[in-house]
Every structure is written in C-alpha cells, then in structure tokens.
Amino acid sequence: MKYLNHITEAIGNTPLVKLNNVTKGIKPTILAKVEYLNPGNSVKDRMAVKMIEDAEKAGVLKPGGTIIEGTSGNTGMGLALAAIAKGYKCIFTLADKQSKEKMDILRAVGAEVVVCPTNVSPDHPDSYYSVAKRLNEEIPNSFYPNQYDNMSNWAAHYESTGPEIWEQTEGKVTHFITGVGTGGTVTGISRYLKEQNPELITVGIDTYGSVFKKYKETGIFDENEIYSYATEGIGEDILPKNVDFDVIDLFLKVTDKDGAVMTRRLAKEEGLFVGWSCGTAVHGALEYARENNLTEDDVIVVLLPDHGTRYLGKIYNDDWMRAQGYID
Ligand SMILES: Cc1ncc(COP(=O)(O)O)c(C=O)c1O
C-alpha cells in the first residue's frame, strides 16, 4: 500500500508552473513555484516542521510541550500540523491586520489564537512579538521557535526548496525572486542556488513601509522607513537574523495595490488562486524583467508562498478592493 504516516509527510516537492498570460510582452520564461500545494497551503510548512524537529533534537521541546509563536498565520498552520502529528499544544500571536481567515484556520486546527495590535512598535509590550515572548516565559514546558532568528528556518529551504528548484530547472534558473519577511525563504534558497551557480541573481521583494531595501542599499536601519502597510507576510520593521543580505542582490518595493491587482490576475488569467504576497512577487518579477531587458535565455523562478482562501474577505472581495481604492 502507498500511504503517508501523517499529512506532514506530504510537505515539499511542489511543482514549477509556467506563467503564460500575465507575462505577455515579457521575454524570459517565468516559472512559479506553487507553494500552496503544501498540505498547510503555504511555503511555511517546510520550516515549521524543521524548527520543531531541530528543537526536539536539541532537547528544548519536550513531550507534552506547548509551542508559542508570533506568526502572520502561515507559520502557525505549519506548526499546528506538526504539533498534531507529535502531540503538542499551540498558542499563536497574530497582529490584527492579518486576515480573519488566517485566524479561523489556526483555530480550526486546534490552536489558541491571541490577536495583538498592529500599530505598535516591536518592543511595545502588546506587540505580537512581545506577547509571544511573555507567554513563553509564563507557561511551563513551552517552546518559542522565534521564526525570525531561528536558523532552522533558512536551513529548511537550503535543504529542500533550493535543491527542488535547481533540479526542476535542470540548473537553467538565472534569477530567483521572492518576497522577504523573516528571510528564511530567500536566504535558504538563494544560498543553495548561488552555490550551484554564483552568477544567479536574487531579487528580494519588499513593501513600502519596510526597512529592507534601504538597509541593503545604505547599511542604515532607518526608522523613518517604517509605517503600516496592508500587504501580509512580507516586509519588516526589524532585521531578522534569517535575512542574509549577502545572498540578496537587490530589493524591489511593490505597492499594496499593485500586489493586490496582480494577485487577482493570477487567479483569473493563470488559474493560480494564490495569496497577496504572490501577486506582489510576480508584479516585482515582471517589473524587473522589463526594466533590465532580460532575454529569452533567462529563466526566472518566482516563489508563490500561499493560497487564495486566506484572502477571501480582502483581495477576492470586490467591495473590499473598491473600498481600498484598488479597483474601480
Ligand atoms: C504570505 C507570506 N508571504 C511571504 C512570506 C515571507 O517568507 P519568509 O518569512 O520566509 O521571508 C510570509 C512569511 O510569513 C508569508 O506569510
């Protein structure tokens, strides 16, 4: 019989899918790494399982323990699936800007969800970072993975996603483009791909309101760059240890609106019912290809982190899109 012992064994080996319609007038081949086909519907399943397994090996996560994490939703889902497989409890802190669907999904897989205000600084006691840290101190036998600074995060992508992309493209990938949040995805994949081909160019997609682009270009952490924005999962007001600026050649910023509009186009024109940061990454990839005169010989891999169901009340809701001024 062919079966898996648990749904977490279905993580990884996601397909690369060619974009055919939103790419009209663009010369390079653009291939999307469709990460919503992971069982938790996001790229984060990969690193969530590795953070848990590495913590078990290090003895910091013990039987019957509680996993406490600050998440924009997707890491929580991956952690919850692994926690079910292994018998742990989960408590997740989320900023209130995250979509309601993400909170409901986490509750559906048995997690406790604590909603925290978005518009406070990371060191404010009510921020979702601080609340996660505090709960970890208060609750006995609890484990705080801290995806921002946990090196198992980038390592998961170095071990799985990077090699998958290299093999699927038969080494022909010339550019890798992805949104940057904790940085685990970009750092793990780019580090692996650049080891295979040092000429490969990696573009990190950033949001307006995030510190990454300016930091890469000037080395300055500029607090004036920080303001709240709507795109979920990418951009930061901190410098996570998982972001290795040396393996990211440049950052491109994409507006909330451009990302949202492209997300809807991916669903309608490519049949890819994906999340917001996916449209953001594809918009950035097309802009990069156009502005840098890439040719038919170039192969861009753009990573699509999650699924459209998490944004039904936002991107895929016409009234919400109109209210934001994203569509007429
Ligand atoms: C929807 C979404 N896109 C992109 C990312 C960014 O991935 P990473 O944290 O590996 O940089 C995240 C991370 O939370 C996410 O939730």
Coordinates of C-alpha atoms in Angstrom, one line a residue, residues 48-161:
A48 CA 7.8 24.8 10.7
V49 CA 8.4 21.1 10.7
K50 CA 12.2 21.6 10.7
M51 CA 12.0 24.1 13.6
I52 CA 10.1 21.5 15.6
E53 CA 12.4 18.6 14.7
D54 CA 15.5 20.6 15.4
A55 CA 14.1 21.7 18.8
E56 CA 13.3 18.1 19.7
K57 CA 16.8 17.1 18.8
A58 CA 18.3 19.9 20.9
G59 CA 16.1 19.0 23.8
V60 CA 14.3 22.4 24.1
L61 CA 10.9 21.0 23.0
K62 CA 9.8 18.2 25.3
P63 CA 6.9 15.7 25.2
G64 CA 3.5 17.4 26.1
G65 CA 5.0 20.9 25.5
T66 CA 3.3 24.0 24.2
I67 CA 4.5 25.7 21.0
I68 CA 4.2 29.5 21.2
E69 CA 4.9 31.6 18.1
G70 CA 4.3 35.1 16.7
T71 CA 3.1 34.5 13.1
S72 CA 1.3 36.2 10.3
G73 CA -0.7 32.9 10.0
N74 CA 1.1 30.6 7.7
T75 CA 3.9 29.5 10.0
G76 CA 1.2 28.8 12.6
M77 CA -0.5 26.5 10.2
G78 CA 2.6 24.5 9.6
L79 CA 3.4 24.4 13.3
A80 CA -0.1 23.3 14.1
L81 CA 0.0 20.4 11.6
A82 CA 3.3 19.2 13.0
A83 CA 2.0 19.7 16.6
I84 CA -1.0 17.4 15.8
A85 CA 1.4 14.7 14.5
K86 CA 3.6 14.9 17.6
G87 CA 1.1 15.7 20.4
Y88 CA 2.0 19.3 21.2
K89 CA -0.3 22.2 22.1
C90 CA -0.1 25.5 20.2
I91 CA -0.7 29.2 21.1
F92 CA -0.1 31.8 18.3
T93 CA 0.0 35.6 18.5
L94 CA -1.1 37.5 15.4
A95 CA -1.2 41.2 14.5
D96 CA -4.8 42.4 14.0
K97 CA -4.1 43.3 10.4
Q98 CA -3.9 39.7 9.4
S99 CA -6.9 38.3 7.6
K100 CA -9.7 36.8 9.7
E101 CA -9.5 33.6 7.6
K102 CA -5.9 33.0 8.9
M103 CA -7.1 33.3 12.5
D104 CA -10.1 30.9 11.8
I105 CA -7.9 28.4 10.0
L106 CA -5.5 28.3 13.0
R107 CA -8.4 27.7 15.4
A108 CA -9.7 25.0 13.1
V109 CA -6.5 23.0 13.5
G110 CA -6.7 23.3 17.3
A111 CA -4.5 26.3 18.1
E112 CA -5.3 29.1 20.6
V113 CA -5.0 32.5 18.8
V114 CA -4.1 35.7 20.6
V115 CA -4.8 38.8 18.5
C116 CA -2.5 41.8 19.1
P117 CA -2.5 45.4 17.8
T118 CA -0.6 46.1 14.5
N119 CA 0.2 49.7 15.1
V120 CA 2.7 49.4 18.0
S121 CA 6.5 49.1 17.8
P122 CA 8.0 45.6 18.1
D123 CA 9.3 46.3 21.6
H124 CA 5.9 47.5 22.9
P125 CA 4.6 45.0 25.5
D126 CA 1.4 44.5 23.4
S127 CA 3.1 43.7 20.1
Y128 CA 2.7 40.2 18.8
Y129 CA 6.5 39.6 19.2
S130 CA 6.4 40.7 22.9
V131 CA 3.2 38.8 23.8
A132 CA 4.7 35.6 22.3
K133 CA 7.9 36.1 24.3
R134 CA 5.9 36.8 27.5
L135 CA 3.7 33.7 27.2
N136 CA 6.8 31.6 26.6
E137 CA 8.2 32.9 30.0
E138 CA 5.0 32.4 31.8
I139 CA 3.9 28.9 30.5
P140 CA 5.9 26.0 31.8
N141 CA 7.3 23.5 29.3
S142 CA 6.7 25.9 26.4
F143 CA 8.8 26.4 23.3
Y144 CA 9.1 29.7 21.4
P145 CA 10.5 28.9 17.9
N146 CA 11.0 32.6 17.0
Q147 CA 11.0 32.1 13.3
Y148 CA 12.8 35.4 12.7
D149 CA 16.0 34.4 14.4
N150 CA 15.8 30.6 14.3
M151 CA 18.4 29.2 11.9
S152 CA 16.3 26.1 11.1
N153 CA 14.1 28.5 9.1
W154 CA 16.6 29.2 6.3
A155 CA 18.1 25.7 6.6
A156 CA 14.7 24.1 5.7
H157 CA 14.8 25.9 2.4
Y158 CA 18.5 25.2 1.8
E159 CA 17.8 21.5 2.2
S160 CA 14.5 21.2 0.3
T161 CA 13.2 24.2 -1.7

